[in-house]
Amino acid sequence: MAKKNQPQTETVQKVQTKYDRKMEARRKQEEKDKRDAKVMHIGVTVVCAVVVAAIVGSLGKTMWDKKVATKDAYVTVGEHAVTKMEFDYYYQAALSGYSAMLPYMGVDLTADLSEQQYTENLSWKDFIDGMAVEQIKQTKAMLDDAAANHFTYDVSEEYANAVSSLKAGAESSGVSVAELYRTAYGKYATEKSMERILKEDLLAAAYYNHLMEQNAPQEEEIKEYYEQNVQSYDKVDYRSFVFSAETEEEASEDEKAKAMAEAKEKAEAMAEARKNGEEFKELCMANASEEEKAAYEDTEEDASLREGATYSGTPFAISDWLYEEGRTEGELTVIEDTSGSRYYVVEFIRRYYDEADDENISNTIASQRTSEYVNNLVAEYAVVDNKGELKYLTVETEEEAAADETEEETAAEEEPSEGNE
């Protein structure tokens, strides 16, 4: 069977015109723009995702830090879990208690205390940490003891007054109450979160006052305590005037000795004149320098007279003489003060006990008894450093271990050998 003839197919190539090339170029550019836009979209999405993740991470960290500070145990005292927020309250209280004296010890309160050394192994922050923990122990111990002894006290009014004072302070300082709480008590402190802590502190203070009342001494005990500490509570009235040895800083020993001799001569001359009946105040005016005369010429007050002076409140050079047993009114003496390069003319008037000091003695005895009682309570409260942030505890443990080891070595060295027995 003969095959049918198939028509031949010819491939005809289309001639591309200038217009066609232009349209093709536009199409390719549009495809490139679409690809670039897609890539850009993916990049922006990734960047936004990173930024959002960072923000969420930061918020998450802040929330986590807050949770740790307000919920987790930062330190455990006895059976009490203390949060970082509560610890910060006591830390700030301890720091406030020492803030007046720390600058005199070379501490810069505006700088990081953890970078300033208290001892070779501890910083000033470590020192304040220790004070804060001791206050927490005392507070928790007293609260537990108060509960055990069924002590009750309504702190509502005192708490309200404290909050009112804080709000007034915030207003006068031009800051918000929330900001003042954070500044005073720590970065996570709020009025609500601090309520329990403040009320506990007020209750502990009330219980301490209750213990003071319970430990108040009887009248006989006050008298006995006074008799054992007469010098600490007796007061003296006396008159005095000082003759200083006037010398230059570069003065020789001979010049200093000569100046002291002249001061002694003047002091003895004044004492002799007083014994001969001249008024002490008049003699002071006669011997005073031009700068001092105005004080002695004052008609309202006698600059030479001291009344109600305590032993510790009198100049060291003359205190023993004034408090010597058997001293009588009108006794007069000249006393050399070598360290001060001067001579005192001193006239004794009287020595006596002010019965108003009965209350001071009572408070002293009650305070000693109460402190002993509270210290015994506190001794039972162990401290656990849950977060490992209290360096002073580690250092104390190491130092105690080293001391024990030294004692053991010393004891071993002192123990006689069998050959020496």
Coordinates of C-alpha atoms in Angstrom, one line a residue, residues 89-402:
Y89 CA 14.2 47.3 101.8
Y90 CA 16.5 46.3 104.7
Y91 CA 19.6 47.0 102.6
Q92 CA 18.4 50.6 102.1
A93 CA 17.6 50.9 105.7
A94 CA 21.1 49.7 106.7
L95 CA 22.7 52.0 104.2
S96 CA 20.7 54.9 105.5
G97 CA 21.8 54.2 109.0
Y98 CA 25.5 54.4 108.0
S99 CA 25.2 57.1 105.4
A100 CA 26.2 59.9 107.8
M101 CA 29.5 58.2 108.8
L102 CA 30.6 56.5 105.6
P103 CA 31.9 59.6 103.9
Y104 CA 34.2 60.2 106.8
M105 CA 35.6 56.7 106.2
G106 CA 36.4 57.5 102.6
V107 CA 33.3 55.9 101.1
D108 CA 31.8 57.5 98.0
L109 CA 28.1 57.0 98.3
T110 CA 27.6 58.1 94.7
A111 CA 29.8 55.3 93.4
D112 CA 29.4 51.5 93.3
L113 CA 29.9 50.2 96.9
S114 CA 30.9 46.8 95.5
E115 CA 34.0 48.5 94.0
Q116 CA 35.1 50.1 97.3
Q117 CA 37.0 47.9 99.8
Y118 CA 35.9 47.5 103.4
T119 CA 38.5 44.9 104.2
E120 CA 41.0 43.0 102.1
N121 CA 38.3 40.4 101.2
L122 CA 35.1 42.4 101.5
S123 CA 33.6 45.5 99.8
W124 CA 31.4 48.1 101.5
K125 CA 28.4 46.5 99.8
D126 CA 29.3 43.3 101.5
F127 CA 29.4 45.1 104.8
I128 CA 25.9 46.6 104.2
D129 CA 24.7 43.2 103.0
G130 CA 25.7 41.8 106.4
M131 CA 23.9 44.6 108.3
A132 CA 20.8 44.0 106.3
V133 CA 20.7 40.3 107.0
E134 CA 21.2 40.9 110.7
Q135 CA 18.3 43.3 110.7
I136 CA 16.2 40.8 108.9
K137 CA 17.1 38.1 111.4
Q138 CA 16.2 40.3 114.3
T139 CA 12.9 41.3 112.7
K140 CA 11.8 37.8 111.8
A141 CA 12.9 36.5 115.2
M142 CA 10.8 39.1 117.1
L143 CA 7.8 38.6 114.9
D144 CA 7.9 34.8 115.6
D145 CA 8.3 35.4 119.3
A146 CA 5.5 38.0 119.3
A147 CA 3.2 35.4 117.7
A148 CA 4.3 32.7 120.1
N149 CA 3.5 35.0 123.0
H150 CA 0.2 36.1 121.5
F151 CA 1.3 39.7 121.2
T152 CA -1.0 41.9 119.2
Y153 CA -0.7 45.4 118.0
D154 CA -2.6 47.4 115.5
V155 CA -0.2 49.2 113.1
S156 CA -2.8 50.6 110.8
E157 CA -2.5 54.2 112.1
E158 CA 1.3 54.1 112.0
Y159 CA 1.3 52.6 108.5
A160 CA -1.1 55.2 107.3
N161 CA 1.1 58.0 108.7
A162 CA 4.1 56.4 107.0
V163 CA 2.4 56.3 103.7
S164 CA 1.1 59.8 104.1
S165 CA 4.7 61.0 104.8
L166 CA 6.0 59.2 101.7
K167 CA 3.3 60.8 99.5
A168 CA 4.1 64.2 101.0
G169 CA 7.8 63.7 100.4
A170 CA 7.1 62.7 96.8
E171 CA 5.0 65.8 96.2
S172 CA 7.6 68.1 97.8
S173 CA 10.3 66.5 95.7
G174 CA 8.4 66.8 92.5
V175 CA 8.4 63.0 91.8
S176 CA 5.6 60.5 91.6
V177 CA 4.8 58.2 94.5
A178 CA 5.8 55.2 92.5
E179 CA 9.2 56.7 91.7
L180 CA 9.8 57.5 95.4
Y181 CA 9.0 54.0 96.4
R182 CA 11.5 52.7 93.9
T183 CA 14.1 55.2 95.0
A184 CA 13.6 54.5 98.7
Y185 CA 13.1 50.7 98.7
G186 CA 14.4 49.3 95.4
K187 CA 13.5 49.1 91.7
Y188 CA 10.6 46.7 92.1
A189 CA 9.0 48.3 95.2
T190 CA 5.5 49.5 94.9
E191 CA 3.0 50.8 97.5
K192 CA 1.1 47.6 97.3
S193 CA 4.1 45.2 97.4
M194 CA 5.7 47.1 100.3
E195 CA 2.6 47.2 102.6
R196 CA 3.3 43.8 104.2
I197 CA 7.0 44.5 104.7
L198 CA 6.4 48.0 106.2
K199 CA 3.7 46.6 108.5
E200 CA 5.9 43.8 109.7
D201 CA 8.7 46.3 110.5
L202 CA 6.3 48.4 112.5
L203 CA 5.0 45.4 114.4
A204 CA 8.5 44.3 115.2
A205 CA 9.3 47.8 116.5
A206 CA 6.2 47.7 118.6
Y207 CA 7.1 44.3 120.1
Y208 CA 10.6 45.6 120.9
N209 CA 9.0 48.5 122.8
H210 CA 6.9 45.9 124.6
L211 CA 10.0 43.9 125.6
M212 CA 11.6 47.1 126.8
E213 CA 8.6 47.6 129.1
Q214 CA 8.7 44.0 130.3
N215 CA 12.4 44.4 131.1
A216 CA 12.2 47.7 133.0
P217 CA 14.1 47.6 136.3
Q218 CA 12.8 48.2 139.8
E219 CA 13.8 51.3 141.7
E220 CA 16.3 49.3 143.8
E221 CA 18.0 48.0 140.6
I222 CA 18.3 51.6 139.3
K223 CA 20.0 52.7 142.5
E224 CA 22.3 49.7 142.5
Y225 CA 23.3 50.4 138.9
Y226 CA 24.0 54.0 139.7
E227 CA 26.2 53.1 142.6
Q228 CA 28.2 50.9 140.3
N229 CA 28.5 53.6 137.6
V230 CA 28.7 56.8 139.7
Q231 CA 31.2 58.6 137.6
S232 CA 29.2 58.0 134.4
Y233 CA 26.1 59.7 135.9
D234 CA 27.3 62.3 138.3
K235 CA 27.5 65.9 137.1
V236 CA 29.8 68.8 138.1
D237 CA 29.5 72.5 138.1
Y238 CA 32.8 74.4 137.7
R239 CA 34.6 77.4 136.4
S240 CA 37.8 77.4 134.2
F241 CA 40.1 79.6 132.2
V242 CA 42.8 78.5 129.8
F243 CA 46.3 80.0 129.3
S244 CA 47.8 78.7 126.0
A245 CA 51.5 78.7 125.3
E246 CA 51.7 81.0 122.2
T247 CA 54.5 79.8 119.9
E248 CA 55.1 79.6 116.1
E249 CA 54.9 76.2 114.4
E250 CA 58.6 76.3 113.7
A251 CA 59.5 77.1 117.3
S252 CA 62.4 75.3 119.0
E253 CA 62.0 73.1 122.1
D254 CA 63.5 75.8 124.2
E255 CA 61.0 78.4 122.8
K256 CA 58.1 76.0 123.5
A257 CA 59.3 75.4 127.1
K258 CA 59.7 79.1 127.7
A259 CA 56.1 79.7 126.4
M260 CA 54.8 77.0 128.7
A261 CA 56.6 78.5 131.6
E262 CA 55.0 81.9 130.9
A263 CA 51.6 80.4 130.6
K264 CA 52.1 78.6 134.0
E265 CA 53.2 81.9 135.6
K266 CA 50.0 83.6 134.4
A267 CA 47.8 80.8 135.5
E268 CA 49.3 80.7 138.9
A269 CA 49.0 84.5 139.2
M270 CA 45.3 84.3 138.3
A271 CA 44.7 81.5 140.8
E272 CA 46.4 83.5 143.6
A273 CA 44.3 86.5 142.8
R274 CA 41.1 84.4 143.0
K275 CA 42.2 83.0 146.3
N276 CA 42.6 86.6 147.5
G277 CA 38.9 87.3 146.7
E278 CA 38.8 88.6 143.2
E279 CA 35.9 87.5 141.0
F280 CA 36.6 84.6 138.6
K281 CA 34.8 86.3 135.8
E282 CA 36.6 89.6 136.3
L283 CA 39.9 87.7 136.2
C284 CA 38.9 86.0 133.0
M285 CA 38.2 89.4 131.3
A286 CA 41.5 90.7 132.5
N287 CA 43.4 87.8 131.0
A288 CA 41.4 87.1 127.9
S289 CA 42.7 88.0 124.4
E290 CA 40.9 90.6 122.4
E291 CA 39.0 88.0 120.5
E292 CA 37.8 86.3 123.7
K293 CA 36.9 89.5 125.7
A294 CA 33.4 89.8 124.2
A295 CA 32.4 86.4 125.4
Y296 CA 33.5 87.1 129.0
E297 CA 32.0 90.5 129.0
D298 CA 28.5 89.1 128.2
T299 CA 26.2 90.1 131.1
E300 CA 23.7 87.4 130.3
E301 CA 26.0 84.4 130.5
D302 CA 29.2 83.5 132.3
A303 CA 31.6 82.1 129.7
S304 CA 33.8 80.7 132.5
L305 CA 31.0 78.7 134.1
R306 CA 30.1 75.1 133.2
E307 CA 27.0 73.6 134.8
G308 CA 25.8 69.9 134.6
A309 CA 29.0 68.7 132.9
T310 CA 29.5 64.9 132.7
Y311 CA 32.9 63.2 133.2
S312 CA 33.1 62.4 129.4
G313 CA 32.0 66.0 128.6
T314 CA 34.8 67.7 130.5
P315 CA 38.3 68.3 129.0
F316 CA 40.4 65.2 129.6
A317 CA 43.1 67.2 131.4
I318 CA 40.8 68.3 134.2
S319 CA 38.1 65.6 134.4
D320 CA 40.0 63.4 137.0
W321 CA 40.6 66.3 139.3
L322 CA 37.0 67.5 139.1
Y323 CA 35.7 64.0 139.8
E324 CA 38.1 63.1 142.6
E325 CA 36.3 62.0 145.8
G326 CA 36.2 64.5 148.6
R327 CA 36.4 67.6 146.3
T328 CA 34.8 70.5 148.1
E329 CA 33.2 73.7 146.9
G330 CA 35.6 76.6 146.2
E331 CA 38.7 74.4 145.7
L332 CA 41.0 75.9 143.1
T333 CA 43.9 74.5 141.2
V334 CA 46.2 75.0 138.2
I335 CA 46.5 72.0 135.9
E336 CA 49.0 71.5 133.1
D337 CA 47.8 70.1 129.7
T338 CA 50.9 68.9 128.1
S339 CA 49.3 67.6 124.9
G340 CA 47.4 70.9 124.4
S341 CA 50.4 73.1 125.4
R342 CA 48.3 75.0 128.0
Y343 CA 47.4 75.5 131.6
Y344 CA 43.9 75.4 133.1
V345 CA 42.8 77.4 136.1
V346 CA 39.9 75.4 137.5
E347 CA 37.5 76.1 140.4
F348 CA 35.2 73.3 141.7
I349 CA 31.7 74.3 142.6
R350 CA 29.8 71.0 143.2
R351 CA 29.3 67.4 142.2
Y352 CA 25.8 65.9 142.2
Y353 CA 23.4 63.3 140.8
D354 CA 20.4 64.5 138.8
E355 CA 17.4 62.2 139.5
A356 CA 16.2 62.8 136.0
D357 CA 18.8 60.3 135.0
D358 CA 16.8 57.6 136.7
E359 CA 14.9 57.2 133.5
N360 CA 18.2 57.1 131.5
I361 CA 19.5 54.3 133.8
S362 CA 16.2 52.5 133.5
N363 CA 16.3 52.6 129.7
T364 CA 19.9 51.4 129.7
I365 CA 19.1 48.4 131.9
A366 CA 16.0 47.6 129.9
S367 CA 17.9 47.9 126.6
Q368 CA 20.7 45.6 127.8
R369 CA 18.2 43.0 128.9
T370 CA 16.1 43.3 125.8
S371 CA 19.1 43.1 123.5
E372 CA 20.3 40.0 125.3
Y373 CA 16.9 38.4 124.9
V374 CA 16.6 39.2 121.2
N375 CA 20.2 38.1 120.5
N376 CA 19.4 34.7 122.0
L377 CA 16.4 34.5 119.7
V378 CA 18.4 35.5 116.7
A379 CA 21.1 33.0 117.4
E380 CA 18.7 30.2 116.4
Y381 CA 18.1 31.7 112.9
A382 CA 20.4 30.2 110.2
V383 CA 21.0 32.1 107.0
V384 CA 20.9 30.4 103.6
D385 CA 22.2 32.4 100.6
N386 CA 19.8 31.1 98.0
K387 CA 21.2 33.1 95.1
G388 CA 24.8 33.0 96.1
E389 CA 25.0 36.8 96.2
L390 CA 26.0 37.3 99.8
K391 CA 29.8 37.2 99.6
Y392 CA 30.3 38.1 103.3
L393 CA 28.8 34.7 104.3
T394 CA 31.4 32.8 102.3
V395 CA 34.3 34.9 103.6
E396 CA 33.0 34.5 107.2
T397 CA 32.9 30.7 106.7
E398 CA 36.4 30.6 105.3
E399 CA 37.8 32.8 108.0
E400 CA 36.1 30.7 110.7
A401 CA 37.5 27.5 109.1
A402 CA 41.0 29.0 109.0

